[in-house]
XYZ file of C-alpha atoms in Angstrom:
233
model
C 97.163 57.652 110.365
C 95.513 60.806 109.329
C 97.843 61.851 106.416
C 96.978 60.542 102.797
C 99.725 58.033 103.328
C 98.053 56.765 106.348
C 94.743 56.706 105.165
C 96.097 54.855 101.950
C 97.618 51.877 104.035
C 94.074 51.662 105.940
C 92.378 51.369 102.866
C 94.823 48.648 101.945
C 96.646 50.463 99.096
C 99.959 48.445 99.390
C 102.090 51.120 97.211
C 101.390 53.561 100.106
C 104.583 54.964 102.173
C 104.875 53.963 105.629
C 107.410 54.365 107.785
C 110.227 51.993 106.560
C 110.062 53.676 103.033
C 111.224 56.910 104.762
C 113.530 55.747 107.614
C 114.432 52.531 106.323
C 114.333 49.415 108.097
C 117.673 48.769 109.806
C 119.787 51.635 108.898
C 117.924 54.562 111.043
C 120.020 57.508 110.920
C 118.657 61.033 112.082
C 117.969 63.999 110.052
C 121.290 65.347 111.240
C 123.501 62.720 109.438
C 124.060 63.512 105.802
C 123.652 59.981 105.140
C 119.983 59.909 106.362
C 117.161 59.567 104.118
C 115.353 61.774 105.899
C 118.080 64.347 105.907
C 117.080 67.729 103.955
C 119.733 66.918 101.258
C 118.313 63.374 100.716
C 114.343 64.051 101.314
C 113.594 64.975 97.532
C 115.311 61.241 96.407
C 113.580 59.474 99.477
C 110.008 61.066 98.388
C 111.144 60.330 94.834
C 110.865 56.692 95.282
C 107.172 57.044 95.252
C 106.965 60.412 93.248
C 109.971 60.396 90.740
C 108.273 63.035 88.302
C 107.743 65.683 91.152
C 111.592 64.781 92.402
C 112.684 65.590 88.717
C 110.673 68.741 88.813
C 111.915 69.983 92.099
C 115.307 69.008 91.381
C 115.116 71.231 88.340
C 113.789 74.239 90.188
C 115.349 76.875 92.350
C 114.791 75.247 95.398
C 116.562 71.892 94.419
C 119.386 73.634 92.750
C 120.036 75.819 96.011
C 119.749 72.826 98.047
C 121.977 70.715 96.127
C 124.599 73.630 96.146
C 124.847 73.786 100.172
C 121.969 76.246 100.737
C 120.341 74.505 103.257
C 117.763 77.159 104.286
C 116.181 76.264 100.749
C 113.154 74.125 101.218
C 112.703 70.302 100.578
C 109.235 68.500 100.351
C 108.758 68.321 104.210
C 109.191 72.227 104.485
C 106.016 72.411 102.678
C 103.958 69.258 102.985
C 105.037 68.404 106.571
C 106.780 65.292 107.621
C 104.160 62.939 108.829
C 100.551 64.757 108.968
C 101.072 65.107 105.160
C 97.599 65.957 103.525
C 95.878 66.692 100.136
C 96.116 70.009 98.933
C 92.434 70.061 98.497
C 92.174 70.137 102.471
C 91.687 73.021 104.059
C 93.860 71.926 106.776
C 96.985 71.311 104.646
C 99.619 73.367 104.861
C 99.508 73.377 100.874
C 96.140 74.595 100.774
C 95.575 77.374 98.200
C 94.288 79.780 101.072
C 97.493 79.395 103.382
C 100.106 79.285 100.788
C 101.201 82.641 100.563
C 101.050 83.278 104.499
C 102.119 80.312 106.032
C 104.043 78.010 103.295
C 105.651 79.814 101.195
C 105.255 83.305 102.996
C 107.377 81.399 105.942
C 110.579 82.002 103.712
C 109.250 85.103 101.292
C 108.205 86.892 103.980
C 111.034 86.450 106.498
C 113.272 89.769 106.748
C 116.213 87.807 107.453
C 116.522 85.240 104.515
C 115.269 88.390 102.244
C 118.269 90.188 103.048
C 120.754 87.135 103.251
C 119.639 85.783 99.820
C 118.747 89.214 97.891
C 114.891 87.875 97.469
C 112.164 89.902 96.194
C 110.508 91.950 98.850
C 107.273 92.581 99.598
C 105.742 89.531 97.319
C 103.707 87.859 100.174
C 101.871 91.470 101.050
C 101.295 92.377 97.504
C 99.908 89.027 96.979
C 97.512 89.624 99.899
C 96.714 93.204 98.882
C 95.803 91.937 95.160
C 92.125 90.695 94.149
C 93.473 87.040 94.266
C 94.928 87.516 97.630
C 91.577 89.009 98.873
C 89.231 86.265 97.184
C 91.401 83.326 98.552
C 91.145 84.778 102.045
C 87.514 85.012 101.601
C 87.432 81.291 100.891
C 87.396 81.587 97.085
C 88.565 78.216 96.036
C 89.314 79.002 92.465
C 91.611 82.146 93.207
C 94.984 81.909 92.021
C 97.838 81.217 95.247
C 101.326 80.734 94.944
C 101.340 77.654 92.976
C 99.055 78.530 90.297
C 101.624 81.152 88.861
C 104.706 79.761 89.889
C 104.087 76.181 89.508
C 104.062 73.750 92.864
C 107.444 72.265 92.060
C 109.379 73.309 89.510
C 110.011 77.107 90.522
C 112.254 78.996 88.589
C 113.064 82.867 88.016
C 111.348 84.554 85.534
C 114.611 85.261 83.788
C 114.808 81.434 83.263
C 113.031 80.536 79.905
C 111.322 77.416 81.265
C 109.849 79.681 84.057
C 106.078 79.802 84.465
C 106.274 83.518 84.883
C 109.446 84.114 82.391
C 108.034 86.906 79.643
C 107.450 83.881 76.688
C 105.163 82.128 79.191
C 103.432 84.423 81.185
C 100.657 84.480 78.894
C 99.669 80.754 78.842
C 100.212 81.034 83.155
C 97.180 83.532 83.097
C 95.320 81.848 80.497
C 94.819 78.997 82.738
C 92.384 81.174 84.665
C 91.375 84.173 81.910
C 90.941 82.591 78.831
C 91.465 86.002 76.808
C 94.767 86.952 78.390
C 97.062 88.429 76.047
C 100.398 90.301 76.563
C 99.156 93.638 77.966
C 96.573 91.629 80.221
C 99.882 89.701 81.264
C 101.778 92.378 82.011
C 99.182 94.380 84.146
C 99.906 92.236 87.116
C 102.907 91.337 89.219
C 103.986 91.733 92.673
C 105.111 95.458 92.059
C 101.877 96.685 90.623
C 99.552 94.667 92.940
C 101.235 96.352 95.887
C 100.306 99.183 97.665
C 103.405 100.687 97.675
C 104.219 100.221 93.919
C 100.641 101.312 92.852
C 100.132 104.703 94.011
C 96.271 104.573 92.399
C 95.499 101.834 94.694
C 96.851 103.752 97.722
C 95.156 106.700 96.698
C 91.857 104.726 96.308
C 92.323 103.179 99.771
C 93.365 106.382 101.285
C 90.103 107.939 100.039
C 87.799 105.393 101.182
C 89.849 104.868 104.651
C 89.182 108.576 105.266
C 85.737 108.427 103.951
C 84.902 105.577 106.647
C 86.286 107.617 109.281
C 84.229 110.730 108.179
C 81.012 109.110 107.715
C 81.059 107.095 110.710
C 82.513 109.779 112.809
C 79.903 112.112 111.825
C 76.789 109.481 112.419
C 78.464 108.808 116.001
C 78.775 112.940 116.552
C 75.707 113.092 115.244
C 74.006 110.557 117.517
C 75.486 112.023 120.520
C 74.434 115.336 119.956
C 70.585 114.331 119.679
C 71.085 112.263 122.943
C 72.462 115.443 124.598
C 68.921 116.848 123.978
C 66.999 114.348 125.384
């Protein structure tokens, strides 16, 4: 009842999905049954009954293609949106909310060392995002800070080697240009998961270390100073 589907039904929206739209009426099967409408391999087509355009994007994505190829670890609709409590991405409680994408939704797979090793995924992408200005701003409640889907898109996620990818060399300027109107090739090339990370950017690491040492020395010095004063009273 709290989901966008339930709220739609409560408002009398006839097209809002109900239990039978996903589970069927009489031919009910469990998710483990490959013929079930809620089997991971079939979830996209089930959701696609109401969201056909999004299904087409997902089917073309690296996630959709991997799942069709038998990679059952690949996420489908319910992995990101949930099964029953599906909320608008603008709702802070939604797993697809921008502030939660890196640490929870996308990070569930892309920060899992077992999946990274198993499929050769790029390491450190979650940490590098959190280290970046975008990550800092997002965690502090800035709604307009770029999150995972702003660069990689929400549904048609493709590797950068794919010419159709939003992060391919030919499309990167326009992707950055969504937020940065004056973005050019140099600007777009200046930011990626490697350069944004502390490990991949020695300048950032040096500046961070300087600040950490400064904090320790300044605050430590103040504590020692106050203890010396208190000793004479």
